mmCIF file of C-alpha atoms in Angstrom:
data_model
loop_
_atom_site.group_PDB
_atom_site.id
_atom_site.type_symbol
_atom_site.label_atom_id
_atom_site.label_comp_id
_atom_site.label_asym_id
_atom_site.label_seq_id
_atom_site.Cartn_x
_atom_site.Cartn_y
_atom_site.Cartn_z
ATOM 1 C CA MET A 148 0.000 0.000 0.000
ATOM 2 C CA VAL A 149 2.679 2.496 1.010
ATOM 3 C CA SER A 150 4.884 1.455 -1.907
ATOM 4 C CA GLU A 151 2.051 2.415 -4.292
ATOM 5 C CA LEU A 152 2.290 6.026 -3.084
ATOM 6 C CA PHE A 153 5.884 6.181 -4.298
ATOM 7 C CA ALA A 154 5.324 4.428 -7.619
ATOM 8 C CA PRO A 155 6.781 6.276 -10.629
ATOM 9 C CA ALA A 156 3.555 5.689 -12.590
ATOM 10 C CA LEU A 157 1.632 7.741 -10.018
ATOM 11 C CA TYR A 158 3.978 10.705 -10.424
ATOM 12 C CA GLU A 159 3.923 10.424 -14.203
ATOM 13 C CA SER A 160 0.132 10.567 -14.231
ATOM 14 C CA LEU A 161 -0.034 13.515 -11.816
ATOM 15 C CA PHE A 162 2.940 15.413 -13.300
ATOM 16 C CA PRO A 163 3.313 14.455 -16.979
ATOM 17 C CA ALA A 164 5.916 17.205 -17.540
ATOM 18 C CA GLY A 165 7.940 16.112 -14.484
ATOM 19 C CA ILE A 166 8.211 17.543 -10.994
ATOM 20 C CA SER A 167 11.458 19.483 -11.317
ATOM 21 C CA ARG A 168 9.773 22.851 -11.994
ATOM 22 C CA TYR A 169 7.544 22.404 -8.954
ATOM 23 C CA ALA A 170 10.467 21.342 -6.771
ATOM 24 C CA VAL A 171 12.558 24.349 -7.837
ATOM 25 C CA GLY A 172 9.611 26.721 -7.325
ATOM 26 C CA GLY A 173 8.826 25.235 -3.924
ATOM 27 C CA LEU A 174 12.440 25.522 -2.799
ATOM 28 C CA LEU A 175 12.587 29.178 -3.885
ATOM 29 C CA VAL A 176 9.297 30.049 -2.166
ATOM 30 C CA GLY A 177 10.419 28.272 0.995
ATOM 31 C CA LEU A 178 13.802 30.007 0.912
ATOM 32 C CA GLY A 179 12.076 33.375 0.495
ATOM 33 C CA ALA A 180 9.804 32.693 3.463
ATOM 34 C CA VAL A 181 12.793 31.725 5.609
ATOM 35 C CA VAL A 182 14.752 34.841 4.630
ATOM 36 C CA ILE A 183 11.787 37.110 5.436
ATOM 37 C CA TYR A 184 11.162 35.368 8.758
ATOM 38 C CA LEU A 185 14.815 35.485 9.793
ATOM 39 C CA GLY A 186 15.100 39.126 8.709
ATOM 40 C CA THR A 187 11.893 40.424 10.269
ATOM 41 C CA GLY A 188 10.578 37.812 12.693
ATOM 42 C CA ILE A 189 7.230 38.035 10.846
ATOM 43 C CA PRO A 190 5.814 35.236 8.656
ATOM 44 C CA ALA A 191 5.596 36.171 4.974
ATOM 45 C CA GLY A 192 2.204 36.674 3.408
ATOM 46 C CA ALA A 193 0.783 39.033 0.828
ATOM 47 C CA SER A 194 -2.731 39.607 2.150
ATOM 48 C CA THR A 195 -1.857 42.359 4.622
ATOM 49 C CA PHE A 196 -0.203 44.513 1.959
ATOM 50 C CA LEU A 197 -3.223 46.760 1.373
ATOM 51 C CA GLU A 198 -3.782 47.362 5.069
ATOM 52 C CA SER A 199 -0.115 48.060 5.682
ATOM 53 C CA THR A 200 -0.095 50.464 2.718
ATOM 54 C CA LEU A 201 -3.129 52.275 4.092
ATOM 55 C CA SER A 202 -1.148 52.927 7.289
ATOM 56 C CA TYR A 203 0.808 55.534 5.289
ATOM 57 C CA VAL A 204 -2.336 57.644 4.767
ATOM 58 C CA SER A 205 -4.736 56.709 7.578
ATOM 59 C CA GLY A 206 -4.466 57.240 11.297
ATOM 60 C CA GLN A 207 -7.007 54.509 12.160
ATOM 61 C CA SER A 208 -5.700 52.008 14.690
ATOM 62 C CA ARG A 209 -6.686 49.123 12.416
ATOM 63 C CA PHE A 210 -4.002 50.236 9.952
ATOM 64 C CA GLN A 211 -1.448 51.519 12.467
ATOM 65 C CA GLN A 212 -0.644 48.011 13.705
ATOM 66 C CA TYR A 213 1.420 47.615 10.521
ATOM 67 C CA VAL A 214 3.599 50.727 10.871
ATOM 68 C CA SER A 215 6.617 48.736 12.053
ATOM 69 C CA SER A 216 6.391 46.232 9.186
ATOM 70 C CA ARG A 217 4.897 48.207 6.317
ATOM 71 C CA ASP A 218 8.170 49.039 4.565
ATOM 72 C CA TRP A 219 9.253 45.442 4.039
ATOM 73 C CA ARG A 220 5.704 44.515 3.010
ATOM 74 C CA VAL A 221 5.839 47.112 0.226
ATOM 75 C CA VAL A 222 9.230 45.744 -0.890
ATOM 76 C CA PHE A 223 7.847 42.172 -0.692
ATOM 77 C CA THR A 224 4.873 43.037 -2.906
ATOM 78 C CA LEU A 225 6.948 45.065 -5.374
ATOM 79 C CA GLY A 226 9.289 42.061 -5.552
ATOM 80 C CA ILE A 227 6.375 39.810 -6.530
ATOM 81 C CA VAL A 228 5.377 42.206 -9.318
ATOM 82 C CA ALA A 229 8.976 42.776 -10.459
ATOM 83 C CA GLY A 230 9.665 39.030 -10.433
ATOM 84 C CA ALA A 231 6.671 38.384 -12.682
ATOM 85 C CA PHE A 232 7.816 41.166 -15.024
ATOM 86 C CA VAL A 233 11.384 39.814 -15.236
ATOM 87 C CA TYR A 234 10.002 36.311 -15.831
ATOM 88 C CA ALA A 235 7.825 37.620 -18.662
ATOM 89 C CA LEU A 236 10.736 39.495 -20.240
ATOM 90 C CA THR A 237 13.096 36.536 -20.045
ATOM 91 C CA PHE A 238 11.386 33.144 -20.193
ATOM 92 C CA GLN A 239 8.052 34.018 -21.773
ATOM 93 C CA SER A 240 9.659 36.193 -24.437
ATOM 94 C CA GLY A 241 12.099 33.423 -25.357
ATOM 95 C CA LEU A 242 15.170 35.488 -24.414
ATOM 96 C CA VAL A 243 16.145 32.728 -21.957
ATOM 97 C CA SER A 244 15.179 29.090 -22.369
ATOM 98 C CA SER A 245 14.797 26.362 -19.792
ATOM 99 C CA GLY A 246 13.278 22.918 -19.549
ATOM 100 C CA LEU A 247 11.408 24.196 -16.482
ATOM 101 C CA TYR A 248 9.313 26.619 -18.553
ATOM 102 C CA GLU A 249 6.244 25.587 -20.490
ATOM 103 C CA PRO A 250 4.222 28.212 -22.386
ATOM 104 C CA GLY A 251 0.727 29.097 -21.186
ATOM 105 C CA THR A 252 -2.261 27.610 -22.942
ATOM 106 C CA THR A 253 -4.837 30.371 -22.400
ATOM 107 C CA GLY A 254 -3.152 33.353 -23.995
ATOM 108 C CA GLN A 255 -1.098 34.650 -26.873
ATOM 109 C CA LEU A 256 2.352 36.068 -27.467
ATOM 110 C CA TYR A 257 2.500 39.706 -28.548
ATOM 111 C CA ASP A 258 5.488 41.710 -29.739
ATOM 112 C CA VAL A 259 5.882 44.779 -27.524
ATOM 113 C CA GLY A 260 8.910 47.005 -28.085
ATOM 114 C CA GLY A 261 11.041 44.191 -29.430
ATOM 115 C CA PHE A 262 10.035 41.752 -26.689
ATOM 116 C CA SER A 263 7.518 38.961 -26.961
ATOM 117 C CA LEU A 264 5.114 39.047 -24.032
ATOM 118 C CA TRP A 265 2.415 36.536 -23.188
ATOM 119 C CA LEU A 266 -0.997 37.979 -22.396
ATOM 120 C CA THR A 267 -3.900 35.979 -21.043
ATOM 121 C CA ASP A 268 -7.140 35.443 -22.908
ATOM 122 C CA VAL A 269 -9.073 35.571 -19.645
ATOM 123 C CA GLN A 270 -11.630 38.348 -19.841
ATOM 124 C CA PRO A 271 -10.748 41.433 -17.739
ATOM 125 C CA TRP A 272 -14.025 41.318 -15.794
ATOM 126 C CA ARG A 273 -13.243 37.756 -14.711
ATOM 127 C CA LEU A 274 -9.783 38.786 -13.538
ATOM 128 C CA PHE A 275 -11.303 41.712 -11.628
ATOM 129 C CA LEU A 276 -14.060 39.581 -10.070
ATOM 130 C CA GLY A 277 -11.529 36.892 -9.162
ATOM 131 C CA GLY A 278 -9.355 39.509 -7.466
ATOM 132 C CA ILE A 279 -12.322 40.823 -5.471
ATOM 133 C CA LEU A 280 -13.300 37.294 -4.382
ATOM 134 C CA VAL A 281 -9.718 36.494 -3.389
ATOM 135 C CA GLY A 282 -9.598 39.717 -1.368
ATOM 136 C CA ILE A 283 -12.812 38.843 0.445
ATOM 137 C CA GLY A 284 -11.564 35.307 1.049
ATOM 138 C CA THR A 285 -8.275 36.466 2.519
ATOM 139 C CA ARG A 286 -10.179 38.780 4.857
ATOM 140 C CA ILE A 287 -12.538 36.030 6.020
ATOM 141 C CA GLY A 288 -9.722 33.460 6.242
ATOM 142 C CA LYS A 289 -7.438 35.895 8.100
ATOM 143 C CA GLY A 290 -4.681 35.426 5.556
ATOM 144 C CA CYS A 291 -3.857 34.284 2.062
ATOM 145 C CA THR A 292 -2.773 30.980 0.607
ATOM 146 C CA SER A 293 0.868 32.039 0.643
ATOM 147 C CA GLY A 294 0.788 32.951 4.323
ATOM 148 C CA HIS A 295 -1.245 29.967 5.488
ATOM 149 C CA GLY A 296 0.093 27.454 2.972
ATOM 150 C CA VAL A 297 3.782 28.213 3.242
ATOM 151 C CA CYS A 298 4.352 29.769 6.645
ATOM 152 C CA GLY A 299 1.341 28.533 8.619
ATOM 153 C CA VAL A 300 1.572 24.888 7.579
ATOM 154 C CA GLY A 301 5.361 25.078 7.870
ATOM 155 C CA SER A 302 4.977 26.134 11.512
ATOM 156 C CA ALA A 303 2.288 23.473 12.144
ATOM 157 C CA SER A 304 -0.460 26.020 12.838
ATOM 158 C CA LYS A 305 -3.765 24.164 13.238
ATOM 159 C CA THR A 306 -5.666 27.189 11.923
ATOM 160 C CA SER A 307 -3.503 27.306 8.793
ATOM 161 C CA ILE A 308 -3.781 23.566 8.197
ATOM 162 C CA VAL A 309 -7.589 23.775 8.381
ATOM 163 C CA GLY A 310 -7.475 26.870 6.158
ATOM 164 C CA VAL A 311 -5.337 25.173 3.507
ATOM 165 C CA ILE A 312 -7.569 22.082 3.503
ATOM 166 C CA THR A 313 -10.573 24.396 3.053
ATOM 167 C CA PHE A 314 -8.826 26.310 0.229
ATOM 168 C CA LEU A 315 -8.063 23.063 -1.561
ATOM 169 C CA ILE A 316 -11.549 21.604 -1.215
ATOM 170 C CA VAL A 317 -13.188 24.815 -2.457
ATOM 171 C CA ALA A 318 -10.680 25.256 -5.300
ATOM 172 C CA ILE A 319 -10.982 21.669 -6.503
ATOM 173 C CA GLY A 320 -14.773 21.792 -6.247
ATOM 174 C CA THR A 321 -14.949 25.104 -8.102
ATOM 175 C CA ALA A 322 -12.639 23.834 -10.840
ATOM 176 C CA GLN A 323 -14.758 20.720 -11.287
ATOM 177 C CA ILE A 324 -17.984 22.762 -11.492
ATOM 178 C CA VAL A 325 -16.467 25.235 -13.976
ATOM 179 C CA MET A 326 -15.121 22.384 -16.103
ATOM 180 C CA ALA A 327 -18.468 20.561 -16.017
ATOM 181 C CA LEU A 328 -20.244 23.753 -17.135
ATOM 182 C CA GLY A 329 -17.797 24.088 -20.028
ATOM 183 C CA VAL A 330 -16.688 27.580 -19.003
ATOM 184 C CA SER A 331 -13.532 28.786 -20.723
ATOM 185 C CA PRO A 332 -11.519 32.000 -20.422
#
């Protein structure tokens, strides 16, 4: 029974393109979380960025709790955006190649200023609505998937473990419903 969990056929069916890209990504995310925790003593997570940013312009106590950590949170979030931009300019444009990169399937490449950039075919209203729903979910769940999934589970937080299980059940269920309805980008 246990040996079946480690069977190569299982991994090939779950990860037909291999697991190396996921392993590298997971190691980098974990390393980033460790660096932030060691540098600040605060678990990494992106969901408090808006509130910490509002502490620059609002005197409300709700936002002032982030004054001591708001600067690194801004840098953290800008790093996420900058990392995506650099990735798009290098791997997605074809400037750099790697076996870890596989082109997206729901978008197109466009030539912009001599660079090829991939843009999604997902309708803007769906992206906006998805962002709003994620924002509401992170508020209700008291954190985002990155905070709970990487830092919370990594520190064996019962709340985070329950949260991640809930995220997964809802995400898998939603994906199955959307697929059954035949919805596409």
